[in-house]
XYZ file of C-alpha atoms in Angstrom:
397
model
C -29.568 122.545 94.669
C -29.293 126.090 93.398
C -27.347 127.024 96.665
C -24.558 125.131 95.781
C -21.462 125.975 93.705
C -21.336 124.462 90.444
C -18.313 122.332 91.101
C -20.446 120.221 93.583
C -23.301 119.601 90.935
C -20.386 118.488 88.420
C -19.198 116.258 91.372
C -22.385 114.861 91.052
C -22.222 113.832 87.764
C -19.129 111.401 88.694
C -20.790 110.029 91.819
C -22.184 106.742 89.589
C -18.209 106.189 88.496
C -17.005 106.497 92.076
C -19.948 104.036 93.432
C -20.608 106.101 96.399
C -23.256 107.068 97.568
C -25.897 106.262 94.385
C -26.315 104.592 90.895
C -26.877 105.878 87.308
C -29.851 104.674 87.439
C -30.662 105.608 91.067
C -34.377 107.047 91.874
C -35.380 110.611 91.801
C -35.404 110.585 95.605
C -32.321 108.528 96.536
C -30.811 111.549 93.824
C -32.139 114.078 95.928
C -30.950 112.452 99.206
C -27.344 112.373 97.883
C -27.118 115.847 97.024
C -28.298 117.188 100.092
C -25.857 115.101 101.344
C -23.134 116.238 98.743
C -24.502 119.620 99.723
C -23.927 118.839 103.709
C -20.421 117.409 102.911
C -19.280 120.615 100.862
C -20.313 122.878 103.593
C -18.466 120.741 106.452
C -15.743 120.960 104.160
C -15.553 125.018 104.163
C -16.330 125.453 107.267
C -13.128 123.785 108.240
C -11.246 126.884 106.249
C -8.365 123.739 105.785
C -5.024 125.517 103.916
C -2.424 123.862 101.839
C -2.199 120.153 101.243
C -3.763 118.044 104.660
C -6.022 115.596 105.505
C -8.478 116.133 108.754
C -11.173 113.896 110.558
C -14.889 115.943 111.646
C -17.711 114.217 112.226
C -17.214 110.806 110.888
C -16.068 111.942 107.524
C -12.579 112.173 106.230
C -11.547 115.796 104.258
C -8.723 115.743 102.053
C -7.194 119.175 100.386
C -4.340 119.032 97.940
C -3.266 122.472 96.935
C -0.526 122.905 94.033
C 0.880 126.102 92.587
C -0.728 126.648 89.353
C 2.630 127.155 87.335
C 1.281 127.727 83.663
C 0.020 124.144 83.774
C -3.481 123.433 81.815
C -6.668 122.830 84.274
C -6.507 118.881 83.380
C -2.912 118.802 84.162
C -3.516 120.194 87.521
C -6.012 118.024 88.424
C -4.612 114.704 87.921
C -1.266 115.966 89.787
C -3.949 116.829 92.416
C -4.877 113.294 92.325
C -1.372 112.197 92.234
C -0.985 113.989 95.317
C -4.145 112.776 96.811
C -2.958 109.166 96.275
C -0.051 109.486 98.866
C -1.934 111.176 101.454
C -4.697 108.547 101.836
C -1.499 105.905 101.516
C 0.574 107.398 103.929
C -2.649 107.854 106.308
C -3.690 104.156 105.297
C -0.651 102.314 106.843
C -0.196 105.226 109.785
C -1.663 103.515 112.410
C -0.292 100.187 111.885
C 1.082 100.366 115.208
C 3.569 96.899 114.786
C 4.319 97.684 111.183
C 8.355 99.180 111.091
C 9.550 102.524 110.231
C 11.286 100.776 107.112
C 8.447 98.740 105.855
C 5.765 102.107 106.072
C 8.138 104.258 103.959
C 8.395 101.405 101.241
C 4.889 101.089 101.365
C 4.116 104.853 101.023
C 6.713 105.919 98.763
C 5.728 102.615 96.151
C 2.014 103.598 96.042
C 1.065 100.696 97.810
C -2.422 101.921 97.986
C -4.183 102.906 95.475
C -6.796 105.668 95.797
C -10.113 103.294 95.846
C -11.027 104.539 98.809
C -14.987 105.654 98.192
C -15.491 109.124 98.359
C -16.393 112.648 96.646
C -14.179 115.479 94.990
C -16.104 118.225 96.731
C -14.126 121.166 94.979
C -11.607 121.115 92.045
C -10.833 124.531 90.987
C -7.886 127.369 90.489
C -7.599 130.039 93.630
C -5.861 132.739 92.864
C -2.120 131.459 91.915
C -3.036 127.926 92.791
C -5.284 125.046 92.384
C -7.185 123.592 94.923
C -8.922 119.976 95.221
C -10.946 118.517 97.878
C -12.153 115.321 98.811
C -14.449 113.769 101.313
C -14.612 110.007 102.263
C -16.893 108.123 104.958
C -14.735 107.492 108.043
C -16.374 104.097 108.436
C -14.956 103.242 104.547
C -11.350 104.774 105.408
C -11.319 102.761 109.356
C -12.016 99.823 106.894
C -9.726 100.285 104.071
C -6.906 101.130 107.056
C -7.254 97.467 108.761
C -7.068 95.967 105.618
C -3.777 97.605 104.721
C -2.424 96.942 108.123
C -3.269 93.843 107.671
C -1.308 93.023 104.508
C 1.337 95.277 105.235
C 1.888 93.007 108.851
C 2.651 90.449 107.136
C 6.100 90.293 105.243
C 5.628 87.443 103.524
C 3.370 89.266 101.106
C 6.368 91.204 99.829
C 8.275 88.074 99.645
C 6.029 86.804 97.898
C 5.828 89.470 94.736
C 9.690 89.136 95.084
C 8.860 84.684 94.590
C 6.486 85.290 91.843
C 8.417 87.492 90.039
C 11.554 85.310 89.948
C 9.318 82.254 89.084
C 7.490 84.304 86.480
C 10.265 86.954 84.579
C 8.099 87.782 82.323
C 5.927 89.636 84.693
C 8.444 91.992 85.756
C 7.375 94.344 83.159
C 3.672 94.419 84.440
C 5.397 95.323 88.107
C 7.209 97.536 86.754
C 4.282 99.534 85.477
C 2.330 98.935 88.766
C 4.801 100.605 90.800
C 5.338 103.957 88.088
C 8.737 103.159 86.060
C 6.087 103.266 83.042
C 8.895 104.346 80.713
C 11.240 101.470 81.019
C 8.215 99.378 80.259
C 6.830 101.200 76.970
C 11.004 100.853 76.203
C 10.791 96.929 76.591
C 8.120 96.933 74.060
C 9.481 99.160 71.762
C 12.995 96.528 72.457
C 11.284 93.690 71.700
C 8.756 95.388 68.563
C 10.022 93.804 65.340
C 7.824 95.469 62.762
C 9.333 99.045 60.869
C 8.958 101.933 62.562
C 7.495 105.405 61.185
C 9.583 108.900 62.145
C 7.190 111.563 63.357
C 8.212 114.881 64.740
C 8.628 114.467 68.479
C 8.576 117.044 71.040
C 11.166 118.242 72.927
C 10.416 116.187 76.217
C 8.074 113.015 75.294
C 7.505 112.454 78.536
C 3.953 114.507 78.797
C 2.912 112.546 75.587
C 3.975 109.547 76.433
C 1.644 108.820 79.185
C -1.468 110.136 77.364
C -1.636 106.685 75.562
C -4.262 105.557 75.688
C -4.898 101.533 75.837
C -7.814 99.756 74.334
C -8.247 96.299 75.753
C -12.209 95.508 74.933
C -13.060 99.251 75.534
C -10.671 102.132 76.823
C -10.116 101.372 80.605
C -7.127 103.803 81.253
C -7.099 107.090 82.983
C -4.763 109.417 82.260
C -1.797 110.777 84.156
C 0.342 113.532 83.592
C 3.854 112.389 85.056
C 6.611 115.504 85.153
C 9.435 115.401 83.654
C 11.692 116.386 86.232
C 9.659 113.342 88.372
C 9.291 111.097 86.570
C 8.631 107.809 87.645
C 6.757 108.595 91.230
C 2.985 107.785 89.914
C 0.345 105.741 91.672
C -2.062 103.760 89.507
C -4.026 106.089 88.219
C -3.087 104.600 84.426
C -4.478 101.079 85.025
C -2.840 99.164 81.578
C -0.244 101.276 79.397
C 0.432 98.318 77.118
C -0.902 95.013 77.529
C 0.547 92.051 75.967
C -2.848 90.192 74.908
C -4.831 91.771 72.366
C -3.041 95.111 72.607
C -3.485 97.749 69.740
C -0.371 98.548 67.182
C 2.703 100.189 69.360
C 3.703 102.119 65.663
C 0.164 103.865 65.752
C -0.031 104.483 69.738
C 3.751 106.094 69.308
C 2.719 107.800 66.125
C -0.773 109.195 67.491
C 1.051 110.452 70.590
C 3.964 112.595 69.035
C 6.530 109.884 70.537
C 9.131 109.994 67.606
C 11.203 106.380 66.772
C 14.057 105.366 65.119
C 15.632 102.319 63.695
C 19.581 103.978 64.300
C 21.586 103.259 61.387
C 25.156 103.524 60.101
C 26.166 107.047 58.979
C 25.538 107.294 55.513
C 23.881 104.435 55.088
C 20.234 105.977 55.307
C 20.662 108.691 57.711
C 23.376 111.567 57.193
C 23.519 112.098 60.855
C 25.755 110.586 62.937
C 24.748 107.924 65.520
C 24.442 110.153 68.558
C 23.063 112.970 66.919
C 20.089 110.416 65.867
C 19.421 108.685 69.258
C 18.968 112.854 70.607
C 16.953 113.704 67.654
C 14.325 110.855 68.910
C 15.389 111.247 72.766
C 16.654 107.743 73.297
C 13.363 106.153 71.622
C 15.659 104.204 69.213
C 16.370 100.688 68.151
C 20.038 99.882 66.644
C 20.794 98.693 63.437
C 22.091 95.090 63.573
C 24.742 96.008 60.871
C 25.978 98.772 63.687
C 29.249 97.607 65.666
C 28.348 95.715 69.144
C 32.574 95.627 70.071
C 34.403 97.092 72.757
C 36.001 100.429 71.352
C 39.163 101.069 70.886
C 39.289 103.575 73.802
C 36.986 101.576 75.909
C 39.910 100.320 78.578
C 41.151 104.189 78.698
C 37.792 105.132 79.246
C 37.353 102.763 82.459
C 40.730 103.520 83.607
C 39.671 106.978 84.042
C 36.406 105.837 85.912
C 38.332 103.782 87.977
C 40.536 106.980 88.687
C 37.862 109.126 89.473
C 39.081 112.521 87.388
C 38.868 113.946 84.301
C 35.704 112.751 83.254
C 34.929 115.656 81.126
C 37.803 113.160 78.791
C 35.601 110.287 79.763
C 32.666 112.204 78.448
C 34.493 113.384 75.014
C 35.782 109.825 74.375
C 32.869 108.053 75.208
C 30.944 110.526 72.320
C 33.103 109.148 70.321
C 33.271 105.480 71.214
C 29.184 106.123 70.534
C 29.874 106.527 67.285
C 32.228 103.507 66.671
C 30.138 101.077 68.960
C 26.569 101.920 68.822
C 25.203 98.641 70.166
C 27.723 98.429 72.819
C 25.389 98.843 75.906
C 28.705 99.100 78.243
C 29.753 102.152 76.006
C 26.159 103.665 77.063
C 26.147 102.979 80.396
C 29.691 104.310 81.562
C 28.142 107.510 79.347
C 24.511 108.046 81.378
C 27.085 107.696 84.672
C 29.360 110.549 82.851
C 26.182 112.852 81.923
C 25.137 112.126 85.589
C 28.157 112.981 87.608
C 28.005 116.231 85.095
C 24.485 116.883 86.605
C 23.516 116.385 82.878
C 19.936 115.568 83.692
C 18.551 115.157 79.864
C 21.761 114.233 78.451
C 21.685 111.044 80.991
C 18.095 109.854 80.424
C 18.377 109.956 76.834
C 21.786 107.331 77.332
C 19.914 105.616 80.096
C 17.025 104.706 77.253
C 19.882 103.618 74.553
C 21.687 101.680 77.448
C 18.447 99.874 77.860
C 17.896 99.560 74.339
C 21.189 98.261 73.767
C 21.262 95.821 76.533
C 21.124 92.533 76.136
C 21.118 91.060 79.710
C 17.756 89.670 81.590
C 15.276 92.666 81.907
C 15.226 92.759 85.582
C 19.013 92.755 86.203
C 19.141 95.685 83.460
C 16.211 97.508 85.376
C 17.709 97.188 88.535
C 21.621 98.530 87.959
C 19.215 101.661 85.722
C 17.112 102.216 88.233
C 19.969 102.808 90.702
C 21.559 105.762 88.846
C 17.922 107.407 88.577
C 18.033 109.590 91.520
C 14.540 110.871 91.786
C 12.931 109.001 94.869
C 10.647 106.807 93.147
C 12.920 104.807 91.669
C 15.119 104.775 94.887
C 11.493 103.425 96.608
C 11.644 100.668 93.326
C 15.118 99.745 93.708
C 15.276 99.378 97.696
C 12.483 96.893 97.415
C 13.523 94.974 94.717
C 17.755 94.882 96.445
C 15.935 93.770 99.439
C 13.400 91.173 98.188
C 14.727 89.999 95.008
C 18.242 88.264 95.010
């Protein structure tokens, strides 16, 4: 044991939680057996001198590397965007040799996460290298051959999409769950802040929630969720490594879990009323995270058919963009008014601008959840969304 690096004696520490190779309460010798094999899989693993971000097969054992440039980011933020990254390999390996399985139907099922990383295995090394860090894993082949046939298997077989799409139209009230399965985590904690009817508490909030808002962490029993660091400028392409963010049954306060994680709130009310801001300036103070007032106007503004007509004309939408400020103001709850303004922000390459309107469009919306979902998730351009909104255009009519 002394021969080997320290981060393969931590690994050992987390074998029990990955249920490889022994227990917690395994015997001194079956102990001793796994780390000379831990040892044997850590020197296979250098000897392969792998670079960058691949996944190789030597002598029935599977060794993944995910390198990422270091970029300021803290140790524990690196290493679950490691295992972010480590998720699509193993799904994109998982369905590759499903021979009769179509081009289309194996970049759905990659780019949605379809598989989740349970495949049993080791993190050999997880450590910074220079101007990068570097993470390794190593996996049985006989547990990946497995975990392959049984993705082929299900992912043969179209009528297991169909029948998410079936359940989901039978069952609307699921769609939130889905939509946390598949990533879009933040239209989900938006639905419950939507649908929250108790007062809400101002903290300060950050400049970008987004790092906060998926440290949450959910008690259901005991605290089952891992955490993942999603970046802001991707936001929504995660795999499962958060298993609940907020469950309906039995979940704790959403006030405290907002509160506790820096994610500022805001009842928006009429100028001068409580707040001496004016309505826009208070949905950006709290980056979209904002219910409306029910005394605010829900009418089409005055402006609202120049507005369109200018849409509809394709030009001058920097005057779309100045009226529809304003229109803001006189129609706060009018969700039309904040959706023509996330497509103005958008065209305008206004990334933070447009997901702040996107959140009060949701907020404001008053439709069925999944139709609202759907036309937001098709202005999102970041590909995990595009993944989310191909499948559910294609499967759910």
């Amino acid at each position: 044991m002394k021969q080997l690096s320290r981060h393969v004696r931590a690994m050992l520490a987390t074998w029990a939680a990955l249920g490889v190779m022994t227990a917690v309460a395994a015997p001194v010798e079956d102990r001793a057996s796994a780390a000379m094999q831990a040892g044997a899989l850590f020197e296979a693993w250098r000897a392969l001198n792998l670079q960058g971000t691949t996944l190789v097969e030597d002598k029935g054992v599977y060794f993944a590397q995910v390198t990422l440039q270091r970029q300021g980011r803290l140790p524990q933020e690196l290493r679950r965007q490691a295992l972010i990254e480590l998720n699509r390999l193993w799904a994109s390996h998982l369905s590759a040799d499903c021979t009769t399985l179509t081009d289309d139907m194996h970049k759905k099922a990659v780019a949605l996460g379809h598989w989740q990383l349970d495949v049993k295995g080791n993190v050999l090394y997880a450590a910074e290298k220079g101007d990068d860090f570097v993470m390794a894993f190593a996996a049985k082949a006989d547990a990946v051959d497995a975990k392959r046939e049984e993705a082929c298997r299900a992912m043969k077989n179209p009528a297991a999409f169909k029948a998410i799409a079936k359940d989901l139209l039978t069952h609307p009230e699921r769609y939130r769950t889905w939509l946390r399965a598949n990533g879009a985590r933040e239209l989900a904690l938006l639905a419950d802040l939507k649908s929250y009817e108790g007062s809400l508490d101002n903290v300060t909030t950050p400049v970008n929630p987004m790092p906060s808002l998926v440290k949450i962490l959910v008690k259901q029993h005991e605290v089952r969720a891992e955490l993942a660091e999603i970046d802001p400028m991707n936001g929504c392409v995660t795999p499962e490594l958060v298993l609940v963010l907020l469950d309906q049954s039995d979940k704790p306060d959403l006030v405290k879990l907002l509160i506790d994680n820096e994610i500022d709130t805001f009842d928006v009310q009429p100028s001068g009323a409580v707040s001496h801001y004016g309505i826009l300036n208070q949905v950006n103070r709290v980056n979209g995270f904002a219910r409306f007032d029910t005394r605010l106007n829900a009418g089409e503004p005055v402006m609202m058919p120049r507005i369109k007509q200018l849409f509809a004309a394709g030009k001058d939408i920097e005057l779309a963009t100045y009226l529809l400020e304003r229109a803001v103001e006189e129609s706060p709850r009018n969700p039309v008014v904040w959706e023509h303004l996330t497509a103005a922000y958008d065209f305008a390459g206004k990334t933070e601008q447009a997901r702040i309107a996107r959140r009060a469009w949701f907020m404001t919306e008053t439709r069925d959840v999944g139709t609202v979902v759907r036309e937001i998730l098709s202005l999102d351009s970041r590909s995990g969304a595009k993944a989310l909104t191909a499948f559910i255009n294609k499967y759910i009519q």
